[in-house]
Short mmCIF file of C-alpha atoms in Angstrom, two decimals:
data_model
loop_
_atom_site.label_atom_id
_atom_site.label_comp_id
_atom_site.label_asym_id
_atom_site.label_seq_id
_atom_site.Cartn_x
_atom_site.Cartn_y
_atom_site.Cartn_z
CA MET A 1426 36.01 292.29 283.95
CA ASP A 1427 35.68 290.26 287.22
CA GLY A 1428 31.68 289.80 288.27
CA ALA A 1429 32.57 289.33 291.64
CA ARG A 1430 33.85 293.21 292.28
CA PRO A 1431 31.02 295.88 293.06
CA LYS A 1432 31.03 297.95 289.86
CA PHE A 1433 30.94 301.61 288.87
CA GLY A 1434 29.99 304.03 286.41
CA VAL A 1435 32.17 307.41 285.74
CA VAL A 1436 31.94 310.76 283.96
CA LEU A 1437 34.96 312.22 283.00
CA GLN A 1438 35.12 316.00 281.92
CA GLY A 1439 37.74 317.46 279.49
CA GLY A 1440 39.98 319.81 280.57
CA GLY A 1441 43.68 319.06 278.90
CA ALA A 1442 45.97 318.72 281.10
CA LEU A 1443 43.60 318.55 284.18
CA GLY A 1444 42.84 315.38 283.28
CA ALA A 1445 45.49 313.65 285.04
CA TYR A 1446 43.37 314.53 288.34
CA GLU A 1447 40.82 312.45 287.03
CA ALA A 1448 43.40 309.50 286.53
CA GLY A 1449 44.45 309.59 290.07
CA ALA A 1450 40.46 309.76 291.38
CA VAL A 1451 39.55 306.65 289.25
CA GLY A 1452 42.78 304.89 291.09
CA TYR A 1453 41.22 305.62 294.25
CA LEU A 1454 38.28 304.65 293.16
CA TYR A 1455 39.91 301.19 292.01
CA SER A 1456 41.75 300.81 295.45
CA LEU A 1457 38.14 300.22 297.21
CA GLY A 1458 38.19 296.88 295.43
CA MET A 1459 35.38 298.29 292.64
CA GLU A 1460 36.19 298.23 288.92
CA CYS A 1461 34.25 300.16 286.16
CA ALA A 1462 31.36 298.82 284.30
CA ILE A 1463 30.56 302.00 282.16
CA ALA A 1464 32.85 305.68 281.48
CA ALA A 1465 31.59 308.39 279.36
CA GLY A 1466 34.05 311.37 278.93
CA ALA A 1467 34.87 314.48 276.60
CA SER A 1468 38.29 315.27 275.45
CA ALA A 1469 40.86 314.38 277.78
CA GLY A 1470 37.95 312.70 279.61
CA ALA A 1471 37.34 310.19 276.65
CA MET A 1472 41.05 309.71 276.84
CA ASN A 1473 40.94 308.49 280.38
CA ALA A 1474 37.86 306.31 279.61
CA ALA A 1475 39.34 304.85 276.52
CA THR A 1476 42.03 304.07 278.37
CA LEU A 1477 40.00 302.32 281.33
CA ALA A 1478 38.37 300.33 278.60
CA GLY A 1479 41.53 299.22 276.89
CA ALA A 1480 43.95 298.56 279.60
CA THR A 1481 45.02 294.70 279.64
CA ARG A 1482 46.71 295.61 282.73
CA TYR A 1483 45.69 296.88 286.30
CA PRO A 1484 43.50 300.03 285.01
CA PRO A 1485 44.78 302.52 287.21
CA ARG A 1486 48.40 301.43 286.40
CA VAL A 1487 47.79 301.86 282.61
CA LEU A 1488 46.37 305.59 283.44
CA ARG A 1489 49.08 306.39 285.17
CA GLU A 1490 51.36 305.53 282.90
CA LEU A 1491 49.52 307.03 279.87
CA TRP A 1492 49.96 310.20 281.91
CA GLU A 1493 53.43 309.84 282.23
CA ARG A 1494 54.24 309.82 278.85
CA LEU A 1495 52.13 312.81 278.32
CA ALA A 1496 54.35 314.58 281.07
CA VAL A 1497 57.17 316.91 279.34
CA ASP A 1498 60.30 318.08 280.79
CA GLY A 1499 61.34 321.39 279.79
CA LEU A 1500 59.71 323.89 277.13
CA ILE A 1501 60.89 321.72 274.17
CA PRO A 1502 61.31 318.23 274.42
CA PHE A 1503 64.45 316.22 273.69
CA LEU A 1504 66.30 319.47 274.79
CA PRO A 1505 68.22 319.58 277.83
CA LYS A 1506 66.40 321.14 280.74
CA VAL A 1507 67.43 324.42 281.93
CA PRO A 1508 68.46 323.70 285.35
CA THR A 1509 65.52 324.77 287.75
CA PRO A 1510 67.95 327.32 290.57
CA PHE A 1511 68.67 329.32 288.00
CA VAL A 1512 65.35 329.96 286.95
CA PRO A 1513 63.34 331.94 289.68
CA ALA A 1514 59.97 329.99 291.15
CA TRP A 1515 58.19 332.99 290.18
CA ALA A 1516 59.25 332.83 286.60
CA GLN A 1517 58.30 329.24 286.35
CA ARG A 1518 54.74 329.56 287.38
CA ILE A 1519 54.37 332.63 285.45
CA TRP A 1520 55.25 330.59 282.11
CA SER A 1521 53.67 327.21 283.23
CA TYR A 1522 50.27 329.38 283.82
CA TYR A 1523 50.18 331.97 280.83
CA MET A 1524 52.35 329.40 278.35
CA PRO A 1525 50.59 326.15 277.36
CA SER A 1526 53.25 323.06 276.49
CA PRO A 1527 54.13 323.58 272.86
CA TRP A 1528 55.38 320.17 272.21
CA VAL A 1529 53.73 317.49 274.17
CA PRO A 1530 55.22 314.04 271.85
CA GLY A 1531 52.48 311.94 273.48
CA MET A 1532 49.63 314.08 272.18
CA TYR A 1533 50.68 316.52 269.84
CA ARG A 1534 53.26 318.24 267.95
CA PRO A 1535 53.64 322.04 266.68
CA ARG A 1536 53.29 322.47 263.06
CA LEU A 1537 55.88 323.70 261.09
CA ASP A 1538 54.70 324.23 257.58
CA TYR A 1539 54.35 328.08 257.91
CA TRP A 1540 54.26 328.86 254.41
CA ASN A 1541 50.62 327.23 254.55
CA LEU A 1542 49.62 329.96 257.34
CA PRO A 1543 46.82 331.63 255.63
CA SER A 1544 44.92 328.42 255.23
CA TRP A 1545 45.78 326.83 258.86
CA THR A 1546 43.11 325.54 260.59
CA SER A 1547 44.94 324.14 263.44
CA LEU A 1548 47.89 325.11 265.15
CA THR A 1549 49.23 321.61 265.91
CA LYS A 1550 49.61 318.04 264.51
CA PRO A 1551 48.19 315.19 266.88
CA THR A 1552 50.22 312.36 267.63
CA LEU A 1553 47.93 310.70 270.32
CA ARG A 1554 46.80 307.61 268.44
CA ARG A 1555 50.29 306.40 268.47
CA THR A 1556 50.48 306.50 272.45
CA LEU A 1557 47.13 304.96 272.82
CA ASP A 1558 48.29 302.21 270.47
CA ASP A 1559 50.90 301.44 272.61
CA LEU A 1560 49.03 301.46 275.78
CA LEU A 1561 45.44 299.91 274.48
CA ASP A 1562 43.78 296.41 272.84
CA TRP A 1563 41.18 298.14 270.62
CA ASP A 1564 39.60 294.67 270.37
CA GLN A 1565 39.21 294.76 274.55
CA VAL A 1566 37.89 298.34 273.93
CA ARG A 1567 35.07 297.59 271.48
CA ASP A 1568 34.06 294.92 273.80
CA ALA A 1569 31.00 296.65 275.79
CA ARG A 1570 30.87 293.21 277.54
CA HIS A 1571 33.98 294.39 279.29
CA MET A 1572 33.18 297.92 279.83
CA ARG A 1573 30.78 300.15 278.38
CA LEU A 1574 32.38 303.51 276.86
CA ILE A 1575 31.08 306.48 275.55
CA VAL A 1576 32.58 309.75 274.11
CA SER A 1577 31.39 312.71 272.97
CA ALA A 1578 32.06 314.96 270.13
CA SER A 1579 30.49 317.77 267.98
CA GLY A 1580 29.92 318.16 264.41
CA VAL A 1581 31.64 321.03 262.80
CA GLU A 1582 29.10 321.51 259.98
CA THR A 1583 25.68 320.18 262.01
CA GLY A 1584 26.52 322.33 265.25
CA ARG A 1585 25.00 318.87 266.95
CA ILE A 1586 26.18 316.83 269.57
CA ALA A 1587 27.20 312.77 269.17
CA TYR A 1588 27.98 310.09 271.60
CA PHE A 1589 30.20 307.36 269.71
CA SER A 1590 30.17 304.08 271.68
CA ASN A 1591 31.26 300.62 272.00
CA ILE A 1592 27.46 299.41 272.57
CA SER A 1593 26.13 297.37 269.68
CA ALA A 1594 23.25 299.51 267.73
CA ASP A 1595 20.60 296.95 268.84
CA GLU A 1596 21.10 297.95 272.26
CA LEU A 1597 21.97 301.69 271.85
CA PRO A 1598 19.06 304.25 272.90
CA GLY A 1599 17.09 305.91 269.71
CA GLY A 1600 18.02 309.28 268.14
CA PRO A 1601 20.83 310.42 266.06
CA GLU A 1602 22.94 311.37 268.66
CA TYR A 1603 23.60 307.60 269.07
CA PRO A 1604 25.20 306.58 265.79
CA ALA A 1605 25.99 302.98 265.59
CA VAL A 1606 29.83 302.68 265.20
CA ARG A 1607 33.06 300.40 265.23
CA PHE A 1608 34.73 302.31 268.19
CA GLY A 1609 38.15 303.26 267.23
CA PRO A 1610 40.98 305.61 268.07
CA GLU A 1611 39.36 308.04 265.80
CA HIS A 1612 36.34 308.36 267.90
CA VAL A 1613 38.72 309.06 270.88
CA GLN A 1614 40.64 311.48 268.63
CA ALA A 1615 37.17 313.50 267.42
CA SER A 1616 36.15 313.91 271.40
CA GLY A 1617 39.61 316.20 271.91
CA SER A 1618 40.03 317.71 268.67
CA ILE A 1619 39.67 321.15 270.17
CA PHE A 1620 40.01 324.32 267.97
CA PRO A 1621 42.34 326.27 267.40
CA GLY A 1622 44.85 323.54 269.01
CA PHE A 1623 43.93 320.23 267.12
CA PRO A 1624 42.47 320.05 263.63
CA TRP A 1625 38.99 318.67 263.44
CA THR A 1626 38.81 314.52 263.09
CA VAL A 1627 37.03 313.54 260.24
CA ILE A 1628 34.79 310.27 260.40
CA THR A 1629 32.50 308.80 257.57
CA ASN A 1630 32.64 312.10 255.44
CA ARG A 1631 31.97 314.09 258.93
CA ALA A 1632 34.14 316.63 260.52
CA TRP A 1633 33.94 316.28 264.09
CA TRP A 1634 35.49 318.97 267.05
CA ASP A 1635 35.87 318.57 270.89
CA GLY A 1636 32.89 316.85 272.21
CA GLY A 1637 33.31 319.81 275.13
CA LEU A 1638 32.25 322.31 273.00
CA ILE A 1639 28.49 320.73 273.68
CA ASP A 1640 28.38 318.57 276.67
CA ASN A 1641 31.72 318.43 278.45
CA THR A 1642 30.32 316.56 281.30
CA PRO A 1643 28.58 313.32 279.43
CA LEU A 1644 26.30 311.96 281.98
CA LYS A 1645 22.98 311.84 280.15
CA PRO A 1646 24.96 308.91 278.00
CA VAL A 1647 25.63 306.82 280.90
CA LEU A 1648 21.81 307.10 282.34
CA ASP A 1649 20.86 306.68 279.39
CA ASN A 1650 22.66 303.04 279.03
CA LEU A 1651 22.48 301.63 282.22
CA ARG A 1652 21.06 297.96 282.64
CA GLY A 1653 19.00 296.22 284.61
CA ASP A 1654 19.28 297.10 288.31
CA GLU A 1655 22.25 299.50 288.08
CA PRO A 1656 20.29 302.58 288.13
CA ALA A 1657 19.18 301.52 291.63
CA THR A 1658 22.20 300.05 292.90
CA MET A 1659 25.55 301.34 291.06
CA PRO A 1660 27.25 304.53 292.11
CA ILE A 1661 27.95 306.87 289.01
CA PHE A 1662 31.27 309.31 289.91
CA VAL A 1663 31.21 312.57 288.37
CA ILE A 1664 34.84 313.87 288.34
CA ASP A 1665 34.63 317.70 288.04
CA VAL A 1666 37.81 319.07 287.14
CA ASN A 1667 36.58 322.67 286.16
CA SER A 1668 36.11 324.98 288.99
CA ASP A 1669 32.29 326.59 289.48
CA THR A 1670 33.54 329.26 291.60
CA ALA A 1671 37.10 331.42 291.34
CA PRO A 1672 38.41 334.86 292.43
CA LEU A 1673 37.90 337.33 289.98
CA PRO A 1674 40.39 337.72 287.14
CA GLY A 1675 43.04 340.06 287.61
CA ASN A 1676 44.06 340.50 283.63
CA MET A 1677 42.98 339.37 280.19
CA VAL A 1678 44.85 335.93 280.46
CA GLN A 1679 43.13 335.04 283.93
CA GLY A 1680 39.87 336.19 282.15
CA ALA A 1681 40.11 334.03 279.15
CA PHE A 1682 41.05 330.96 281.45
CA ARG A 1683 38.18 331.34 283.54
CA LEU A 1684 35.91 332.09 280.70
CA LEU A 1685 37.30 328.44 279.43
CA GLU A 1686 36.82 326.85 282.73
CA MET A 1687 32.98 328.38 282.73
CA PHE A 1688 32.72 327.17 279.14
CA ALA A 1689 34.00 323.59 279.89
CA ALA A 1690 31.51 323.23 282.89
CA ASN A 1691 28.87 323.82 280.61
CA ARG A 1692 25.95 321.13 281.33
CA LEU A 1693 27.37 319.38 284.42
CA ARG A 1694 25.01 321.28 286.81
CA ALA A 1695 21.84 321.18 284.44
CA ASP A 1696 22.21 317.26 284.00
CA LEU A 1697 22.65 316.66 287.68
CA ASP A 1698 19.54 318.72 288.28
CA THR A 1699 17.72 316.85 285.51
CA ALA A 1700 18.52 313.56 286.78
CA ARG A 1701 17.10 314.69 290.50
CA SER A 1702 13.99 316.17 288.87
CA TYR A 1703 13.19 312.59 287.42
CA THR A 1704 13.95 311.03 290.57
CA ARG A 1705 11.41 313.16 292.41
CA PHE A 1706 8.64 312.82 289.32
CA ILE A 1707 9.03 308.80 289.21
CA THR A 1708 8.82 308.22 292.71
CA ALA A 1709 5.78 310.15 292.87
CA LEU A 1710 3.85 308.63 289.59
CA ARG A 1711 4.66 305.40 291.36
CA GLN A 1712 2.99 306.70 294.84
CA ALA A 1713 -0.10 307.78 292.28
CA ASP A 1714 -0.23 304.73 290.37
CA GLU A 1715 -0.80 302.56 293.82
CA GLN A 1716 -3.55 304.77 294.55
CA LEU A 1717 -5.63 304.46 291.47
CA PRO A 1718 -8.16 301.78 291.19
CA PRO A 1719 -6.85 298.69 289.26
CA GLY A 1720 -9.15 299.39 286.06
CA ALA A 1721 -8.49 303.11 285.58
CA ALA A 1722 -7.79 303.82 282.10
CA VAL A 1723 -4.92 305.80 282.60
CA ARG A 1724 -3.05 302.49 283.73
CA GLN A 1725 -3.68 301.35 280.33
CA THR A 1726 -2.10 303.86 278.09
CA PRO A 1727 1.26 303.33 276.76
CA GLU A 1728 2.63 306.55 277.93
CA TRP A 1729 1.87 305.67 281.54
CA ILE A 1730 3.06 301.95 281.41
CA GLU A 1731 6.37 303.44 279.88
CA SER A 1732 6.81 306.10 282.52
CA LEU A 1733 6.24 303.74 285.13
CA ASN A 1734 9.43 301.25 283.63
CA TYR A 1735 11.89 304.26 284.23
CA ASP A 1736 14.15 303.80 286.97
CA HIS A 1737 15.55 306.84 288.83
CA VAL A 1738 19.53 307.05 289.51
CA ARG A 1739 19.82 306.53 292.87
CA HIS A 1740 23.64 307.44 293.50
CA ILE A 1741 25.29 310.11 291.39
CA HIS A 1742 28.42 311.26 293.45
CA LEU A 1743 30.30 314.44 292.52
CA ILE A 1744 33.92 314.91 293.18
CA SER A 1745 34.69 318.51 292.51
CA MET A 1746 38.85 318.93 292.53
CA ASN A 1747 40.01 321.78 294.54
CA LYS A 1748 42.71 323.06 292.18
CA PRO A 1749 45.09 325.79 292.92
CA ALA A 1750 44.30 329.42 291.37
CA GLN A 1751 46.54 329.19 288.42
CA ASP A 1752 46.16 325.63 287.44
CA SER A 1753 46.38 325.62 283.57
CA PRO A 1754 44.94 322.90 281.63
CA GLY A 1755 47.66 323.73 278.91
CA ASP A 1756 50.29 322.72 281.41
CA PHE A 1757 51.61 319.52 281.02
CA SER A 1758 55.21 319.71 282.85
CA ARG A 1759 56.02 316.82 284.53
CA ALA A 1760 55.97 318.16 287.91
CA SER A 1761 52.63 319.27 287.37
CA ILE A 1762 51.01 316.29 286.04
CA GLU A 1763 52.56 314.35 289.24
CA ARG A 1764 50.83 316.62 291.52
CA ARG A 1765 47.37 316.03 289.84
CA LEU A 1766 47.89 312.27 289.91
CA SER A 1767 48.45 312.48 293.33
CA ALA A 1768 45.80 315.40 294.41
CA GLY A 1769 43.01 313.42 292.36
CA TYR A 1770 43.47 310.33 294.33
CA ASP A 1771 43.86 312.09 297.86
CA GLN A 1772 40.65 314.35 296.82
CA CYS A 1773 38.17 311.84 295.69
CA ARG A 1774 39.34 309.87 299.08
CA ALA A 1775 38.78 312.92 301.55
CA VAL A 1776 35.10 313.70 299.50
CA LEU A 1777 33.81 309.94 300.18
CA GLU A 1778 35.18 309.61 303.51
CA GLU A 1779 33.47 312.73 304.63
CA ALA A 1780 30.43 311.75 303.37
CA GLY A 1781 30.76 308.53 304.80
CA TRP A 1782 30.60 306.67 301.31
CA SER A 1783 31.39 302.67 300.89
CA PRO A 1784 31.44 300.80 298.22
CA PRO A 1785 28.28 298.68 297.45
CA PRO A 1786 28.23 294.72 298.24
CA ALA A 1787 29.80 292.33 295.63
CA PRO A 1788 27.25 291.02 293.06
CA ALA A 1789 26.11 287.65 294.65
CA PRO A 1790 27.60 284.60 292.97
CA ALA A 1791 25.74 282.70 290.37
CA PRO A 1792 24.25 279.16 291.78
CA ALA A 1793 26.49 276.44 291.39
CA LEU A 1794 23.63 273.82 290.21
CA ALA A 1795 21.09 274.31 287.68
CA GLN A 1796 17.35 275.53 288.64
CA PRO A 1797 14.97 272.56 289.27
CA ALA A 1798 12.36 272.48 286.04
CA ALA A 1799 9.64 272.81 288.36
CA GLU A 1800 10.57 275.73 290.35
CA ARG A 1801 11.71 277.22 286.78
CA ALA A 1802 8.11 276.73 285.12
CA SER A 1803 6.59 278.64 288.23
CA THR A 1804 9.07 281.71 288.19
CA ARG A 1805 8.07 284.46 286.39
CA PRO A 1806 10.99 286.69 284.53
CA ARG A 1807 11.14 290.28 286.45
CA GLU A 1808 10.48 293.05 284.19
CA GLN A 1809 13.23 295.12 282.39
CA ARG A 1810 13.30 298.35 283.75
CA GLN A 1811 14.83 301.32 281.88
CA PRO A 1812 17.12 304.16 283.52
CA ALA A 1813 15.49 307.82 283.26
CA ARG A 1814 16.90 309.93 281.00
CA THR A 1815 18.10 313.33 281.20
#
C-alpha cells in the first residue's frame, strides 16, 4: 500500500451479478488517486473486497478481470451461442430477468447427481475458489497492514452473524461476532453461500450461510475497526446495489425479486441512522464535558472516560446505483456484466460530482530526520481514540 495516497474505506453489499456495479464504482474511487485501507463485504461484496485485498496488480483492473471471468456467453457455456438476430430482443430480456444463469463456470456449476435429489441442500457446486486462487495472493489478503478485510457470514445452526477478518486477534473488537481466524478462501465462500443455490460452507465444524441473511451491508465492522484519526478524516463509501424504492410488482416473479431486493437492503438504513445518532451523542457529550467543573465526580467514572474516547465517523457517503427495473442478480450474461461495470463507474462519479466531493489530502510524509531527544522527551503522546460502534 502506498502511504502517500489518500485512503478510503468501502462497504460492499451482496447482490449476485449486481456486484459488477460495485467493481465499477470502486474503479472510479481509485481513479481519484485514492486507495482502499479497509473493506467489508457480504456475498458478492465479500468476493469484491477480497479481490481488492489480494490484487497484486492495479486493483480495479483485477476486479474487472474477475467479473470478465464470471460473465457467460449464452445459456450453456461451452456450447455455440445462438445468433442474437434470430432471438427477439424482448425474448432476451425476459429470459435474462426470469431465469438466472444456470451455469457460471467461474463461480458455480449445476449439480448432476439427480439420484440424490431427495437429500439435496443446494442446487449447485461452487467453483469460485479456483477463480480466486488464480487471481489473488492469499498471503497478501491475510496481511491487515496492506488492507483490513472483513466479510460477514451467517451461522446455519446458531442464527448469528460472524465477521471473519484478516485482523489479528489482539486488535479485533471484543465479542463472539469477531472470531480470530486465519483468513482464507473458505471465508469468502461462506459469505456467499446463499440458500438454495449454494451449499453451506463448513469452517471449524460450523456450517455457514450467506452473510447477507443477517447483515448484507456490513458497515458496523468497518466502524468498529477504524484506527487513529481515520474516523475523523477518512471517507467511508457504502455502495448500495439494492434499490430502496421500485414500482409495484406486476406478477409473482417480479414480486419475488422485489422481496429479495428489500431483504438484501436489510440493515443499511438502520446502520447509517445509528452512526449519525452516535455522532450527535458524542458531540453533545463533549460539549457537556467542557462545561463541567474540573473536579466533577462523573468525569472520573470509567463509563464517562470511555465514552469521551470514542470518535464519531464524520464522512460516510452512500452511493446508490440507479438500476433498470428488471436488473436481475442472477443475470451473468456478458452484456449485462459489461453494462454494470460501466454504470457503476459513471454513477459513482455522478453522485460525488453532484455533491461537490473531492478526495482528502494525502497523508503528510514522515520526517526525514530523527526527532531530537529533548523534543521527544517534552512531547506527550496523543491518546488513541476508538471509533463509535453501532
